[in-house]
Short mmCIF file of C-alpha atoms in Angstrom, two decimals:
data_model
loop_
_atom_site.label_atom_id
_atom_site.label_comp_id
_atom_site.label_asym_id
_atom_site.label_seq_id
_atom_site.Cartn_x
_atom_site.Cartn_y
_atom_site.Cartn_z
CA VAL A 242 -18.31 20.60 -12.03
CA LYS A 243 -17.83 18.88 -15.35
CA ASN A 244 -21.43 17.80 -15.65
CA ASN A 245 -23.82 20.72 -16.20
CA THR A 246 -26.75 18.74 -14.84
CA ARG A 247 -25.04 18.35 -11.47
CA PHE A 248 -24.26 22.06 -11.24
CA GLU A 249 -27.84 22.90 -12.16
CA TRP A 250 -29.04 20.54 -9.42
CA PHE A 251 -26.77 22.31 -6.95
CA LEU A 252 -28.11 25.74 -7.99
CA GLU A 253 -31.67 24.56 -7.49
CA LYS A 254 -31.01 23.08 -4.04
CA ALA A 255 -28.84 25.97 -2.82
CA THR A 256 -31.58 28.40 -3.83
CA GLU A 257 -34.22 26.32 -2.03
CA ILE A 258 -32.04 26.32 1.11
CA GLY A 259 -31.80 30.09 0.94
CA VAL A 260 -28.19 30.96 0.13
CA ALA A 261 -27.59 34.63 -0.63
CA GLU A 262 -24.93 34.36 -3.31
CA ILE A 263 -23.32 31.76 -5.55
CA ILE A 264 -19.91 32.34 -7.11
CA PRO A 265 -18.79 29.60 -9.52
CA LEU A 266 -15.02 29.17 -9.28
CA ILE A 267 -12.59 28.47 -12.06
CA CYS A 268 -9.75 26.50 -10.55
CA GLU A 269 -6.51 25.07 -11.87
CA ARG A 270 -8.22 21.72 -12.48
CA THR A 271 -11.52 23.06 -13.83
CA GLU A 272 -12.52 21.19 -16.96
CA LYS A 273 -15.76 23.00 -17.81
CA GLU A 274 -15.23 26.08 -19.95
CA LYS A 275 -18.74 27.16 -20.97
CA PHE A 276 -21.09 28.79 -18.47
CA ARG A 277 -24.57 29.64 -19.71
CA GLN A 278 -25.46 32.49 -17.35
CA ASP A 279 -28.98 32.89 -18.79
CA ARG A 280 -29.84 29.21 -18.31
CA MET A 281 -28.34 29.09 -14.82
CA GLN A 282 -30.17 32.28 -13.82
CA GLY A 283 -33.44 30.75 -15.03
CA ILE A 284 -32.87 27.73 -12.80
CA VAL A 285 -32.26 29.97 -9.80
CA VAL A 286 -35.42 32.01 -10.48
CA SER A 287 -37.48 28.83 -10.91
CA ALA A 288 -36.15 27.35 -7.65
CA MET A 289 -36.79 30.61 -5.80
CA LEU A 290 -40.41 30.66 -6.93
CA GLN A 291 -40.96 26.95 -6.24
CA SER A 292 -39.57 27.17 -2.71
CA GLN A 293 -41.39 30.45 -1.98
CA GLN A 294 -38.19 32.30 -1.17
CA ILE A 295 -38.55 36.06 -1.03
CA TRP A 296 -34.98 36.81 -2.12
CA LEU A 297 -33.28 35.78 -5.32
CA PRO A 298 -29.70 34.64 -4.73
CA VAL A 299 -27.06 36.57 -6.62
CA LEU A 300 -25.53 34.29 -9.24
CA ARG A 301 -22.14 35.67 -10.23
CA GLU A 302 -20.24 35.01 -13.42
CA PRO A 303 -17.47 32.44 -12.85
CA VAL A 304 -14.37 33.91 -11.21
CA GLN A 305 -10.80 32.64 -11.10
CA TYR A 306 -10.06 31.05 -7.74
CA ALA A 307 -6.90 33.15 -7.50
CA ASN A 308 -9.20 36.22 -7.44
CA ILE A 309 -11.53 34.95 -4.70
CA GLN A 310 -9.87 37.33 -2.22
CA MET A 311 -12.15 40.13 -3.44
CA TRP A 312 -15.18 38.15 -2.28
CA LYS A 313 -13.87 37.23 1.18
CA CYS A 314 -15.99 38.32 4.14
CA VAL A 315 -14.30 41.12 6.06
CA ASN A 316 -16.64 40.87 9.06
CA GLY A 317 -17.48 37.20 8.77
CA SER A 318 -16.03 33.75 8.31
CA ASN A 319 -14.21 32.32 5.29
CA PHE A 320 -13.97 28.55 4.94
CA ILE A 321 -12.56 26.07 2.47
CA ALA A 322 -13.81 22.48 2.24
CA HIS A 323 -11.43 20.12 0.52
CA CYS A 324 -10.30 16.51 0.53
CA ASP A 325 -6.73 17.05 1.74
CA GLU A 326 -6.13 15.08 4.92
CA GLY A 327 -4.26 17.98 6.54
CA SER A 328 -5.35 19.85 9.64
CA LYS A 329 -9.04 20.69 9.51
CA GLN A 330 -12.04 20.52 11.79
CA SER A 331 -15.72 19.94 11.17
CA LEU A 332 -17.50 22.96 9.71
CA HIS A 333 -20.15 22.98 12.43
CA LEU A 334 -17.45 23.71 15.06
CA HIS A 335 -16.52 26.97 13.32
CA ILE A 336 -19.90 28.41 12.48
CA HIS A 337 -20.84 31.59 14.28
CA THR A 338 -23.96 33.68 14.12
CA SER A 339 -22.30 36.01 11.63
CA ALA A 340 -24.59 36.85 8.73
CA HIS A 341 -21.61 36.81 6.37
CA GLN A 342 -20.02 33.46 5.69
CA LEU A 343 -18.21 32.27 2.58
CA ILE A 344 -17.29 28.68 1.87
CA CYS A 345 -15.29 27.42 -1.10
CA ILE A 346 -16.12 23.87 -2.11
CA GLY A 347 -13.33 21.85 -3.67
CA PRO A 348 -13.75 21.14 -7.36
CA GLU A 349 -13.36 17.70 -8.89
CA GLY A 350 -9.65 17.09 -8.40
CA ASP A 351 -9.65 19.38 -5.33
CA PHE A 352 -7.93 22.72 -4.75
CA THR A 353 -4.21 23.18 -5.27
CA LEU A 354 -3.96 25.97 -2.66
CA GLN A 355 -6.03 27.15 0.31
CA ASN A 356 -5.88 30.93 -0.22
CA ASN A 357 -5.85 31.71 3.55
CA PHE A 358 -9.26 30.25 4.31
CA ILE A 359 -10.10 28.19 7.40
CA PRO A 360 -9.86 24.52 6.30
CA VAL A 361 -12.97 22.55 7.27
CA SER A 362 -14.45 19.10 6.84
CA LEU A 363 -18.07 18.39 5.90
CA GLY A 364 -18.05 14.89 7.38
CA GLU A 365 -16.37 11.52 7.25
CA THR A 366 -17.25 10.63 3.66
CA ARG A 367 -15.95 12.09 0.40
CA LEU A 368 -18.79 14.00 -1.26
CA ARG A 369 -19.33 14.98 -4.86
CA THR A 370 -18.82 18.69 -5.40
CA GLU A 371 -22.53 19.46 -5.76
CA THR A 372 -23.44 17.39 -2.68
CA ALA A 373 -20.73 19.13 -0.65
CA GLY A 374 -22.18 22.48 -1.68
CA VAL A 375 -25.64 21.51 -0.46
CA VAL A 376 -24.30 20.08 2.82
CA ALA A 377 -22.25 23.24 3.46
CA ALA A 378 -25.18 25.52 2.64
CA THR A 379 -27.43 23.55 4.97
CA LEU A 380 -24.92 23.63 7.84
CA LEU A 381 -24.39 27.36 7.44
CA ARG A 382 -28.15 28.04 7.34
CA ILE A 383 -29.15 25.99 10.40
CA ASN A 384 -26.52 27.39 12.75
#
């Protein structure tokens, strides 16, 4: 996201929810160029301690969206949440008990390609990127 504060908020909430790994994506329409790994890692550690999590999520360096294939779950589910009105179903209809699930959240301006992921919706309203990340993490954790 363009606004660092919003991404930091997402990191805090995703850590509190208990996600295992966070991979910031650099997409065609990404506007933010600087990623302060040390600051972001500090936010994740702080949120882990505050929420009494026992595992620290892995916070990866930003990766080009075109290279996301290397992170896809082989024995799990791979989803993409975006604003395109094409064929997609609600995320909660696709969630299985698999421990390995990856979801890509559309950046501001949305994705320009789907990269062979299952297209899903997070609800009827259009969410900000950071809110969509929290909603997706919550749905994946409670199912």
